[in-house]
Amino acid sequence: LLCEDASNSTITTSNNNNMESTITTSSTKQQAEVFTAPRLLVLSLVLLIMLHVTSFTWIHILGGDAMGAVFCFYLFVAIGALYSTWARQGLFLILGRVMELLHPRCYCCSYERYRPIPFVDVFFADALCSLSKVFFDWGMLWHMASHYPQPVPASAHSIIIPSVCAALPYIIRARQCMVMHTIGVFKNDPKRYQHVLNAIKYCSSLFPICLSAYQKTVVTAEQPTKAAALEAILIVLLLINCCYCFLWDVIMDWGMISDPTSLLSDPKKYILKEPNLCFQKILRPRLRFGPKITIAILITNLFLRFTWLLRFWEKRLFPSVDEFVLCTEFLEVFRRALWNLLRVEWEQIKISSNKEQQHTPIKVSLSMEEEDDYFPNENSNNSNSNTNSGNSITGGSGIYPLLPSRRTLSLPTVS
């Protein structure tokens, strides 16, 4: 995320005559050189080693408890951030993106009325969704810290607080979709319904979280029938969510299976005689990583979507619950890393295609043909839409200014 954020060092400004100028600052160039993938990988390994060392030292040598070991680890991380310029810059970048996620983006809270969601914020929020279990652990950690050194009492707060923290990334992402849908309403975008479908996808992840939290209040020994029924409902909800998310990944986020009807019309022709054309119909014409690697990523993403099935073999495969949770979190992060490859590839393909077709500064349509995080097209030829002037959208009883976003992910900028 730091590499993606630091590499986007362009700021686009536009006047009433649609004149655009791109300014690249030297500080962002330095950030792009500092936050490289090898350095971030080394940082991850150092933090992992530091966590194990502090835990072993505090618990086994000093005789402390697990809560003290956690706070000892965070203390060392804070000290390292204070004395390292590189770490401080990374921390400020992450905090800046978090503040953008919390931006109200509505006319009642700020002057920036209906400001669209830039791709970098969507990218960042999607990454946070993969860290939902980490947010759950943080919620549990601070709840335990509020009762430290006393044990956490058996109450609803010990279930509600971590579950709400785990749901926060999905709520933020669903809210981004509804913001883009609101802009689509004022732009008379015929495909604005896709933003709602995307918001429903993220909301479908909330139902398993809520039901799983309620399961913790049911004692299996006292109510075996109710516990079995809740487990069956949870499995159904997880299946719906995983299938929905996988189809959205392939069709919308990666831009594949765009023309399945032509393939079904004459399957023998494409499969037997023209296999390369078959890949283009099933996947897409432009594949940066080639058909073999792309198909491998597709299959891997599908299997890793169903890692929750390991819960049925948890006692056989893992010595404790902690190992099971750590394994599932690692697999989800790995799945998200593969997902990022095709997601950024598809975003770059769309931007380069628009540039080749228009030969003008890129204006990405809000129609969300593949995703829900693009800027509105001010040159829409829709006869039902109202005429816009400058950066504004007309709807209802007034004109609502539509300001450009502060940050964009890719080097070609958007007006």
Tab-separated table of C-alpha atoms in Angstrom:
chain	number	residue	atom	x	y	z
A	1	LEU	CA	0.000	0.000	0.000
A	2	LEU	CA	2.853	2.394	0.775
A	3	CYS	CA	4.421	1.613	-2.602
A	4	GLU	CA	1.129	2.261	-4.394
A	5	ASP	CA	0.477	5.466	-2.474
A	6	ALA	CA	3.979	6.877	-2.867
A	7	SER	CA	4.153	6.120	-6.568
A	8	ASN	CA	1.185	8.364	-7.269
A	9	SER	CA	2.867	11.735	-7.295
A	10	THR	CA	0.708	13.721	-9.682
A	11	ILE	CA	-1.807	16.415	-8.876
A	12	THR	CA	-4.288	17.551	-11.514
A	13	THR	CA	-5.819	21.013	-11.530
A	14	SER	CA	-8.423	22.252	-13.996
A	15	ASN	CA	-9.962	25.663	-14.729
A	16	ASN	CA	-13.222	26.634	-16.399
A	17	ASN	CA	-11.674	26.127	-19.854
A	18	ASN	CA	-10.695	22.548	-18.907
A	19	MET	CA	-7.009	23.482	-19.015
A	20	GLU	CA	-4.996	20.892	-17.062
A	21	SER	CA	-1.515	20.913	-15.626
A	22	THR	CA	0.278	18.092	-13.811
A	23	ILE	CA	2.660	18.949	-11.001
A	24	THR	CA	5.128	16.373	-9.740
A	25	THR	CA	6.806	17.277	-6.478
A	26	SER	CA	10.285	16.193	-5.487
A	27	SER	CA	9.092	14.926	-2.106
A	28	THR	CA	6.782	12.352	-3.662
A	29	LYS	CA	9.593	11.183	-5.923
A	30	GLN	CA	11.705	10.603	-2.860
A	31	GLN	CA	8.853	8.680	-1.250
A	32	ALA	CA	8.550	6.451	-4.312
A	33	GLU	CA	12.270	5.703	-4.029
A	34	VAL	CA	12.123	5.091	-0.274
A	35	PHE	CA	9.049	2.843	-0.026
A	36	THR	CA	10.057	-0.085	-2.181
A	37	ALA	CA	8.679	-3.619	-2.001
A	38	PRO	CA	11.939	-5.205	-0.667
A	39	ARG	CA	12.154	-2.674	2.147
A	40	LEU	CA	8.553	-3.241	3.132
A	41	LEU	CA	9.096	-6.996	3.069
A	42	VAL	CA	12.124	-6.625	5.329
A	43	LEU	CA	10.050	-4.426	7.646
A	44	SER	CA	7.380	-7.130	7.881
A	45	LEU	CA	9.980	-9.769	8.759
A	46	VAL	CA	11.581	-7.506	11.376
A	47	LEU	CA	8.198	-6.862	13.023
A	48	LEU	CA	7.418	-10.590	13.041
A	49	ILE	CA	10.761	-11.433	14.650
A	50	MET	CA	10.350	-8.608	17.154
A	51	LEU	CA	6.910	-9.917	18.125
A	52	HIS	CA	8.255	-13.401	18.843
A	53	VAL	CA	11.290	-12.096	20.747
A	54	THR	CA	9.297	-9.722	22.953
A	55	SER	CA	6.639	-12.372	23.657
A	56	PHE	CA	9.187	-15.029	24.588
A	57	THR	CA	11.236	-12.634	26.725
A	58	TRP	CA	8.274	-11.135	28.571
A	59	ILE	CA	6.387	-14.383	29.226
A	60	HIS	CA	9.039	-17.086	29.633
A	61	ILE	CA	12.000	-15.124	30.990
A	62	LEU	CA	10.419	-12.242	32.915
A	63	GLY	CA	7.333	-14.215	33.947
A	64	GLY	CA	4.803	-11.689	32.633
A	65	ASP	CA	1.438	-12.247	30.994
A	66	ALA	CA	0.319	-12.049	27.368
A	67	MET	CA	-1.180	-8.573	27.711
A	68	GLY	CA	2.114	-7.154	28.940
A	69	ALA	CA	3.948	-8.822	26.045
A	70	VAL	CA	1.634	-7.169	23.520
A	71	PHE	CA	2.111	-3.699	24.964
A	72	CYS	CA	5.865	-4.287	25.176
A	73	PHE	CA	5.863	-5.047	21.446
A	74	TYR	CA	3.905	-1.878	20.621
A	75	LEU	CA	6.278	0.132	22.802
A	76	PHE	CA	9.287	-1.020	20.778
A	77	VAL	CA	7.415	-0.261	17.543
A	78	ALA	CA	6.629	3.271	18.765
A	79	ILE	CA	10.272	3.855	19.701
A	80	GLY	CA	11.405	2.664	16.284
A	81	ALA	CA	8.907	4.983	14.588
A	82	LEU	CA	10.160	7.969	16.597
A	83	TYR	CA	13.818	7.440	15.704
A	84	SER	CA	13.325	6.378	12.073
A	85	THR	CA	12.452	8.984	9.451
A	86	TRP	CA	11.489	6.223	7.037
A	87	ALA	CA	8.993	4.747	9.524
A	88	ARG	CA	7.505	8.155	10.330
A	89	GLN	CA	6.918	8.889	6.656
A	90	GLY	CA	5.170	5.557	6.233
A	91	LEU	CA	3.050	6.167	9.316
A	92	PHE	CA	1.991	9.600	8.045
A	93	LEU	CA	1.057	8.129	4.661
A	94	ILE	CA	-1.139	5.485	6.295
A	95	LEU	CA	-2.774	8.027	8.607
A	96	GLY	CA	-3.446	10.269	5.611
A	97	ARG	CA	-5.224	7.472	3.791
A	98	VAL	CA	-7.224	6.599	6.911
A	99	MET	CA	-8.379	10.218	7.211
A	100	GLU	CA	-9.521	10.084	3.585
A	101	LEU	CA	-11.575	6.988	4.377
A	102	LEU	CA	-13.285	8.850	7.217
A	103	HIS	CA	-13.937	11.937	5.067
A	104	PRO	CA	-17.678	12.732	5.165
A	105	ARG	CA	-17.858	13.615	1.423
A	106	CYS	CA	-21.298	15.168	1.718
A	107	TYR	CA	-22.514	18.741	1.349
A	108	CYS	CA	-23.825	18.981	4.913
A	109	CYS	CA	-20.417	18.369	6.513
A	110	SER	CA	-17.988	20.145	4.184
A	111	TYR	CA	-17.786	22.411	1.166
A	112	GLU	CA	-16.720	19.513	-1.049
A	113	ARG	CA	-20.091	18.364	-2.282
A	114	TYR	CA	-20.218	14.841	-3.619
A	115	ARG	CA	-16.492	14.426	-4.112
A	116	PRO	CA	-15.909	11.063	-5.881
A	117	ILE	CA	-13.924	8.260	-4.284
A	118	PRO	CA	-10.461	7.954	-5.906
A	119	PHE	CA	-9.106	4.550	-6.794
A	120	VAL	CA	-6.358	4.686	-4.181
A	121	ASP	CA	-8.940	4.971	-1.380
A	122	VAL	CA	-10.934	2.071	-2.799
A	123	PHE	CA	-7.734	0.054	-3.063
A	124	PHE	CA	-6.834	0.878	0.530
A	125	ALA	CA	-10.314	0.059	1.863
A	126	ASP	CA	-10.323	-3.298	0.055
A	127	ALA	CA	-7.025	-4.135	1.718
A	128	LEU	CA	-8.528	-3.326	5.116
A	129	CYS	CA	-11.353	-5.783	4.399
A	130	SER	CA	-8.760	-8.555	4.251
A	131	LEU	CA	-7.595	-7.450	7.719
A	132	SER	CA	-11.027	-7.839	9.296
A	133	LYS	CA	-9.766	-10.498	11.703
A	134	VAL	CA	-6.928	-8.196	12.709
A	135	PHE	CA	-9.487	-5.508	13.552
A	136	PHE	CA	-11.332	-8.116	15.631
A	137	ASP	CA	-8.132	-8.850	17.535
A	138	TRP	CA	-7.533	-5.135	18.100
A	139	GLY	CA	-11.044	-4.724	19.472
A	140	MET	CA	-10.524	-7.639	21.823
A	141	LEU	CA	-7.103	-6.315	22.820
A	142	TRP	CA	-8.347	-2.877	23.846
A	143	HIS	CA	-11.349	-4.399	25.603
A	144	MET	CA	-8.998	-6.586	27.609
A	145	ALA	CA	-6.737	-3.597	28.251
A	146	SER	CA	-9.674	-1.633	29.698
A	147	HIS	CA	-10.076	-4.335	32.402
A	148	TYR	CA	-6.354	-4.996	32.918
A	149	PRO	CA	-5.069	-6.509	35.243
A	150	GLN	CA	-8.493	-7.970	36.044
A	151	PRO	CA	-9.868	-10.662	33.701
A	152	VAL	CA	-12.504	-9.694	31.162
A	153	PRO	CA	-15.976	-10.321	32.618
A	154	ALA	CA	-18.427	-12.528	30.764
A	155	SER	CA	-20.672	-9.901	29.199
A	156	ALA	CA	-22.069	-8.842	25.843
A	157	HIS	CA	-19.403	-6.140	25.523
A	158	SER	CA	-16.696	-8.754	25.108
A	159	ILE	CA	-18.524	-9.978	21.976
A	160	ILE	CA	-20.003	-6.769	20.563
A	161	ILE	CA	-16.878	-4.580	20.679
A	162	PRO	CA	-14.551	-6.945	18.707
A	163	SER	CA	-17.333	-7.786	16.236
A	164	VAL	CA	-18.010	-4.099	15.526
A	165	CYS	CA	-14.299	-3.546	14.938
A	166	ALA	CA	-14.230	-6.487	12.508
A	167	ALA	CA	-17.181	-5.018	10.594
A	168	LEU	CA	-15.687	-1.527	10.230
A	169	PRO	CA	-13.755	-2.160	6.943
A	170	TYR	CA	-16.872	-3.538	5.239
A	171	ILE	CA	-18.987	-0.631	6.462
A	172	ILE	CA	-16.439	1.873	5.141
A	173	ARG	CA	-16.305	0.152	1.765
A	174	ALA	CA	-20.100	-0.078	1.476
A	175	ARG	CA	-20.338	3.611	2.306
A	176	GLN	CA	-17.911	4.408	-0.521
A	177	CYS	CA	-20.194	2.554	-2.927
A	178	MET	CA	-23.233	4.540	-1.788
A	179	VAL	CA	-21.343	7.819	-2.194
A	180	MET	CA	-20.577	6.883	-5.793
A	181	HIS	CA	-24.197	5.842	-6.314
A	182	THR	CA	-25.336	9.263	-5.085
A	183	ILE	CA	-23.059	10.934	-7.617
A	184	GLY	CA	-24.422	8.593	-10.289
A	185	VAL	CA	-27.967	9.706	-9.470
A	186	PHE	CA	-27.086	13.351	-10.091
A	187	LYS	CA	-25.190	12.406	-13.251
A	188	ASN	CA	-28.122	10.308	-14.537
A	189	ASP	CA	-25.749	7.389	-14.938
A	190	PRO	CA	-27.689	4.362	-16.286
A	191	LYS	CA	-25.297	1.942	-14.565
A	192	ARG	CA	-25.407	3.493	-11.127
A	193	TYR	CA	-27.245	0.410	-9.847
A	194	GLN	CA	-23.933	-1.444	-9.944
A	195	HIS	CA	-22.738	0.643	-7.001
A	196	VAL	CA	-25.690	-0.664	-4.992
A	197	LEU	CA	-24.875	-4.240	-5.991
A	198	ASN	CA	-21.309	-3.710	-4.855
A	199	ALA	CA	-22.516	-2.278	-1.535
A	200	ILE	CA	-24.726	-5.347	-1.081
A	201	LYS	CA	-21.652	-7.514	-1.636
A	202	TYR	CA	-19.856	-5.876	1.279
A	203	CYS	CA	-22.982	-5.949	3.430
A	204	SER	CA	-23.218	-9.695	2.826
A	205	SER	CA	-19.982	-9.994	4.809
A	206	LEU	CA	-21.644	-8.396	7.831
A	207	PHE	CA	-24.248	-11.128	8.311
A	208	PRO	CA	-21.708	-13.903	9.083
A	209	ILE	CA	-19.950	-11.548	11.527
A	210	CYS	CA	-23.183	-10.790	13.372
A	211	LEU	CA	-24.301	-14.420	13.436
A	212	SER	CA	-20.872	-15.592	14.587
A	213	ALA	CA	-21.038	-13.078	17.421
A	214	TYR	CA	-24.478	-14.341	18.417
A	215	GLN	CA	-23.225	-17.931	18.377
A	216	LYS	CA	-20.869	-17.102	21.231
A	217	THR	CA	-23.875	-16.399	23.460
A	218	VAL	CA	-25.384	-19.847	22.848
A	219	VAL	CA	-24.180	-22.728	25.028
A	220	THR	CA	-23.975	-25.821	22.831
A	221	ALA	CA	-24.414	-28.270	25.709
A	222	GLU	CA	-27.629	-26.624	26.889
A	223	GLN	CA	-29.132	-25.821	23.467
A	224	PRO	CA	-27.736	-28.334	20.942
A	225	THR	CA	-30.595	-27.927	18.439
A	226	LYS	CA	-30.317	-24.163	18.346
A	227	ALA	CA	-26.526	-24.313	18.041
A	228	ALA	CA	-26.765	-26.736	15.089
A	229	ALA	CA	-29.327	-24.524	13.346
A	230	LEU	CA	-27.142	-21.438	13.766
A	231	GLU	CA	-24.143	-23.311	12.386
A	232	ALA	CA	-26.125	-24.360	9.305
A	233	ILE	CA	-27.332	-20.781	8.708
A	234	LEU	CA	-23.781	-19.502	9.090
A	235	ILE	CA	-22.509	-21.950	6.466
A	236	VAL	CA	-25.203	-20.837	4.012
A	237	LEU	CA	-24.363	-17.158	4.581
A	238	LEU	CA	-20.656	-17.817	4.068
A	239	LEU	CA	-21.321	-19.734	0.843
A	240	ILE	CA	-23.451	-16.898	-0.550
A	241	ASN	CA	-20.851	-14.309	0.392
A	242	CYS	CA	-17.914	-16.248	-1.081
A	243	CYS	CA	-19.661	-17.000	-4.382
A	244	TYR	CA	-20.871	-13.407	-4.706
A	245	CYS	CA	-17.402	-12.011	-3.999
A	246	PHE	CA	-15.655	-14.393	-6.395
A	247	LEU	CA	-17.991	-13.582	-9.281
A	248	TRP	CA	-17.551	-9.883	-8.604
A	249	ASP	CA	-13.765	-10.317	-8.560
A	250	VAL	CA	-13.707	-12.001	-11.954
A	251	ILE	CA	-16.317	-9.953	-13.818
A	252	MET	CA	-16.111	-6.483	-12.280
A	253	ASP	CA	-12.756	-6.083	-10.534
A	254	TRP	CA	-10.690	-7.933	-13.145
A	255	GLY	CA	-12.806	-7.222	-16.264
A	256	MET	CA	-13.060	-10.835	-17.422
A	257	ILE	CA	-15.853	-12.849	-19.088
A	258	SER	CA	-16.981	-9.723	-20.886
A	259	ASP	CA	-18.380	-11.603	-23.924
A	260	PRO	CA	-19.562	-15.101	-22.905
A	261	THR	CA	-22.381	-15.263	-25.498
A	262	SER	CA	-20.011	-15.426	-28.476
A	263	LEU	CA	-18.137	-18.312	-26.833
A	264	LEU	CA	-21.328	-20.265	-26.140
A	265	SER	CA	-22.571	-19.770	-29.697
A	266	ASP	CA	-19.850	-21.997	-31.163
A	267	PRO	CA	-17.751	-23.605	-28.382
A	268	LYS	CA	-16.014	-26.163	-30.647
A	269	LYS	CA	-14.623	-23.426	-32.854
A	270	TYR	CA	-12.978	-21.542	-30.010
A	271	ILE	CA	-11.910	-24.472	-27.820
A	272	LEU	CA	-10.532	-26.796	-30.519
A	273	LYS	CA	-9.545	-24.566	-33.431
A	274	GLU	CA	-8.692	-21.244	-31.824
A	275	PRO	CA	-7.650	-21.781	-28.176
A	276	ASN	CA	-5.938	-18.383	-27.947
A	277	LEU	CA	-9.148	-16.668	-28.981
A	278	CYS	CA	-10.949	-18.794	-26.402
A	279	PHE	CA	-8.725	-17.340	-23.674
A	280	GLN	CA	-9.533	-13.857	-24.933
A	281	LYS	CA	-13.258	-14.539	-24.729
A	282	ILE	CA	-13.138	-16.153	-21.290
A	283	LEU	CA	-10.513	-13.856	-19.781
A	284	ARG	CA	-9.755	-10.706	-21.780
A	285	PRO	CA	-7.663	-9.769	-24.842
A	286	ARG	CA	-4.858	-8.130	-22.859
A	287	LEU	CA	-3.199	-10.216	-20.141
A	288	ARG	CA	-0.034	-8.827	-18.653
A	289	PHE	CA	0.849	-12.077	-16.858
A	290	GLY	CA	-0.264	-14.411	-19.651
A	291	PRO	CA	-3.136	-16.927	-19.652
A	292	LYS	CA	-1.411	-19.572	-17.512
A	293	ILE	CA	-0.503	-17.307	-14.602
A	294	THR	CA	-3.854	-15.518	-14.826
A	295	ILE	CA	-5.773	-18.804	-14.656
A	296	ALA	CA	-3.580	-19.920	-11.751
A	297	ILE	CA	-4.448	-16.716	-9.885
A	298	LEU	CA	-8.142	-17.265	-10.624
A	299	ILE	CA	-8.097	-20.825	-9.260
A	300	THR	CA	-6.011	-19.837	-6.230
A	301	ASN	CA	-8.360	-16.952	-5.452
A	302	LEU	CA	-11.332	-19.318	-5.649
A	303	PHE	CA	-9.837	-21.847	-3.239
A	304	LEU	CA	-8.617	-19.215	-0.787
A	305	ARG	CA	-12.091	-17.682	-0.710
A	306	PHE	CA	-13.187	-20.870	1.044
A	307	THR	CA	-10.462	-21.102	3.684
A	308	TRP	CA	-13.180	-20.860	6.334
A	309	LEU	CA	-13.918	-24.529	5.551
A	310	LEU	CA	-10.781	-25.361	7.535
A	311	ARG	CA	-12.864	-24.829	10.679
A	312	PHE	CA	-14.327	-28.319	10.160
A	313	TRP	CA	-10.836	-29.828	10.456
A	314	GLU	CA	-9.499	-27.330	12.964
A	315	LYS	CA	-8.744	-29.844	15.729
A	316	ARG	CA	-7.057	-32.260	13.323
A	317	LEU	CA	-4.831	-29.765	11.533
A	318	PHE	CA	-4.011	-27.187	14.212
A	319	PRO	CA	-2.837	-27.701	17.798
A	320	SER	CA	-4.735	-24.639	19.060
A	321	VAL	CA	-7.198	-21.961	17.986
A	322	ASP	CA	-4.423	-19.373	17.748
A	323	GLU	CA	-2.600	-21.367	15.056
A	324	PHE	CA	-5.850	-21.750	13.120
A	325	VAL	CA	-6.579	-18.009	13.206
A	326	LEU	CA	-2.995	-17.122	12.245
A	327	CYS	CA	-3.086	-19.539	9.298
A	328	THR	CA	-6.393	-18.206	7.949
A	329	GLU	CA	-5.194	-14.604	8.300
A	330	PHE	CA	-1.993	-15.389	6.407
A	331	LEU	CA	-3.910	-17.119	3.611
A	332	GLU	CA	-6.273	-14.157	3.286
A	333	VAL	CA	-3.377	-11.700	3.017
A	334	PHE	CA	-1.791	-13.915	0.363
A	335	ARG	CA	-5.087	-14.048	-1.549
A	336	ARG	CA	-5.358	-10.257	-1.413
A	337	ALA	CA	-1.822	-9.905	-2.767
A	338	LEU	CA	-2.738	-12.020	-5.809
A	339	TRP	CA	-5.997	-10.114	-6.177
A	340	ASN	CA	-4.062	-6.847	-6.256
A	341	LEU	CA	-2.037	-7.977	-9.269
A	342	LEU	CA	-5.043	-8.402	-11.536
A	343	ARG	CA	-6.932	-5.463	-10.046
A	344	VAL	CA	-4.173	-2.930	-10.708
A	345	GLU	CA	-3.517	-4.530	-14.105
A	346	TRP	CA	-7.159	-4.039	-15.126
A	347	GLU	CA	-7.177	-0.451	-13.877
A	348	GLN	CA	-4.074	0.349	-15.918
A	349	ILE	CA	-5.535	-1.320	-19.020
A	350	LYS	CA	-8.678	0.809	-18.801
A	351	ILE	CA	-6.698	4.003	-18.366
A	352	SER	CA	-4.336	3.252	-21.246
A	353	SER	CA	-7.266	2.216	-23.493
A	354	ASN	CA	-9.090	5.458	-22.809
A	355	LYS	CA	-5.924	7.410	-23.540
A	356	GLU	CA	-5.396	5.649	-26.852
A	357	GLN	CA	-8.998	6.219	-27.918
A	358	GLN	CA	-9.351	9.831	-26.911
A	359	HIS	CA	-5.786	11.152	-27.364
A	360	THR	CA	-6.761	13.692	-24.729
A	361	PRO	CA	-6.404	13.949	-20.952
A	362	ILE	CA	-8.249	10.961	-19.563
A	363	LYS	CA	-11.802	11.373	-18.309
A	364	VAL	CA	-12.976	8.116	-16.749
A	365	SER	CA	-16.716	7.525	-16.797
A	366	LEU	CA	-18.708	6.986	-13.621
A	367	SER	CA	-20.654	4.226	-15.309
A	368	MET	CA	-18.617	1.665	-13.384
A	369	GLU	CA	-18.461	-0.808	-16.194
A	370	GLU	CA	-15.988	-2.838	-14.190
A	371	GLU	CA	-15.799	-1.187	-10.763
A	372	ASP	CA	-17.360	1.488	-8.662
A	373	ASP	CA	-14.589	3.911	-8.007
A	374	TYR	CA	-14.092	6.084	-11.038
A	375	PHE	CA	-14.601	9.728	-11.737
A	376	PRO	CA	-17.733	10.951	-13.525
A	377	ASN	CA	-17.606	11.676	-17.216
A	378	GLU	CA	-18.319	15.327	-17.756
A	379	ASN	CA	-18.699	14.859	-21.526
A	380	SER	CA	-21.665	12.509	-21.284
A	381	ASN	CA	-23.870	12.450	-24.367
A	382	ASN	CA	-26.868	11.061	-22.557
A	383	SER	CA	-29.910	12.969	-23.747
A	384	ASN	CA	-31.612	12.546	-20.385
A	385	SER	CA	-28.798	14.162	-18.450
A	386	ASN	CA	-28.684	17.838	-17.658
A	387	THR	CA	-25.984	20.127	-18.973
A	388	ASN	CA	-23.030	20.571	-16.653
A	389	SER	CA	-20.849	23.606	-16.406
A	390	GLY	CA	-17.307	23.254	-15.134
A	391	ASN	CA	-16.933	20.742	-12.348
A	392	SER	CA	-20.572	20.573	-11.218
A	393	ILE	CA	-23.522	18.242	-11.383
A	394	THR	CA	-27.105	19.326	-11.781
A	395	GLY	CA	-29.884	17.566	-9.987
A	396	GLY	CA	-32.988	18.343	-8.040
A	397	SER	CA	-33.345	22.037	-7.456
A	398	GLY	CA	-29.779	23.237	-7.712
A	399	ILE	CA	-26.276	22.803	-9.054
A	400	TYR	CA	-23.919	20.755	-6.920
A	401	PRO	CA	-20.187	21.283	-7.418
A	402	LEU	CA	-18.251	18.125	-8.173
A	403	LEU	CA	-14.650	18.710	-7.211
A	404	PRO	CA	-11.774	16.530	-8.432
A	405	SER	CA	-10.189	14.174	-5.975
A	406	ARG	CA	-6.946	15.113	-4.272
A	407	ARG	CA	-5.151	11.878	-4.991
A	408	THR	CA	-5.160	9.436	-7.885
A	409	LEU	CA	-3.498	6.047	-8.066
A	410	SER	CA	-2.146	5.869	-11.592
A	411	LEU	CA	0.259	8.184	-13.346
A	412	PRO	CA	-2.250	9.291	-16.031
A	413	THR	CA	-4.372	11.747	-14.085
A	414	VAL	CA	-8.056	12.481	-14.142
A	415	SER	CA	-9.658	15.871	-14.454
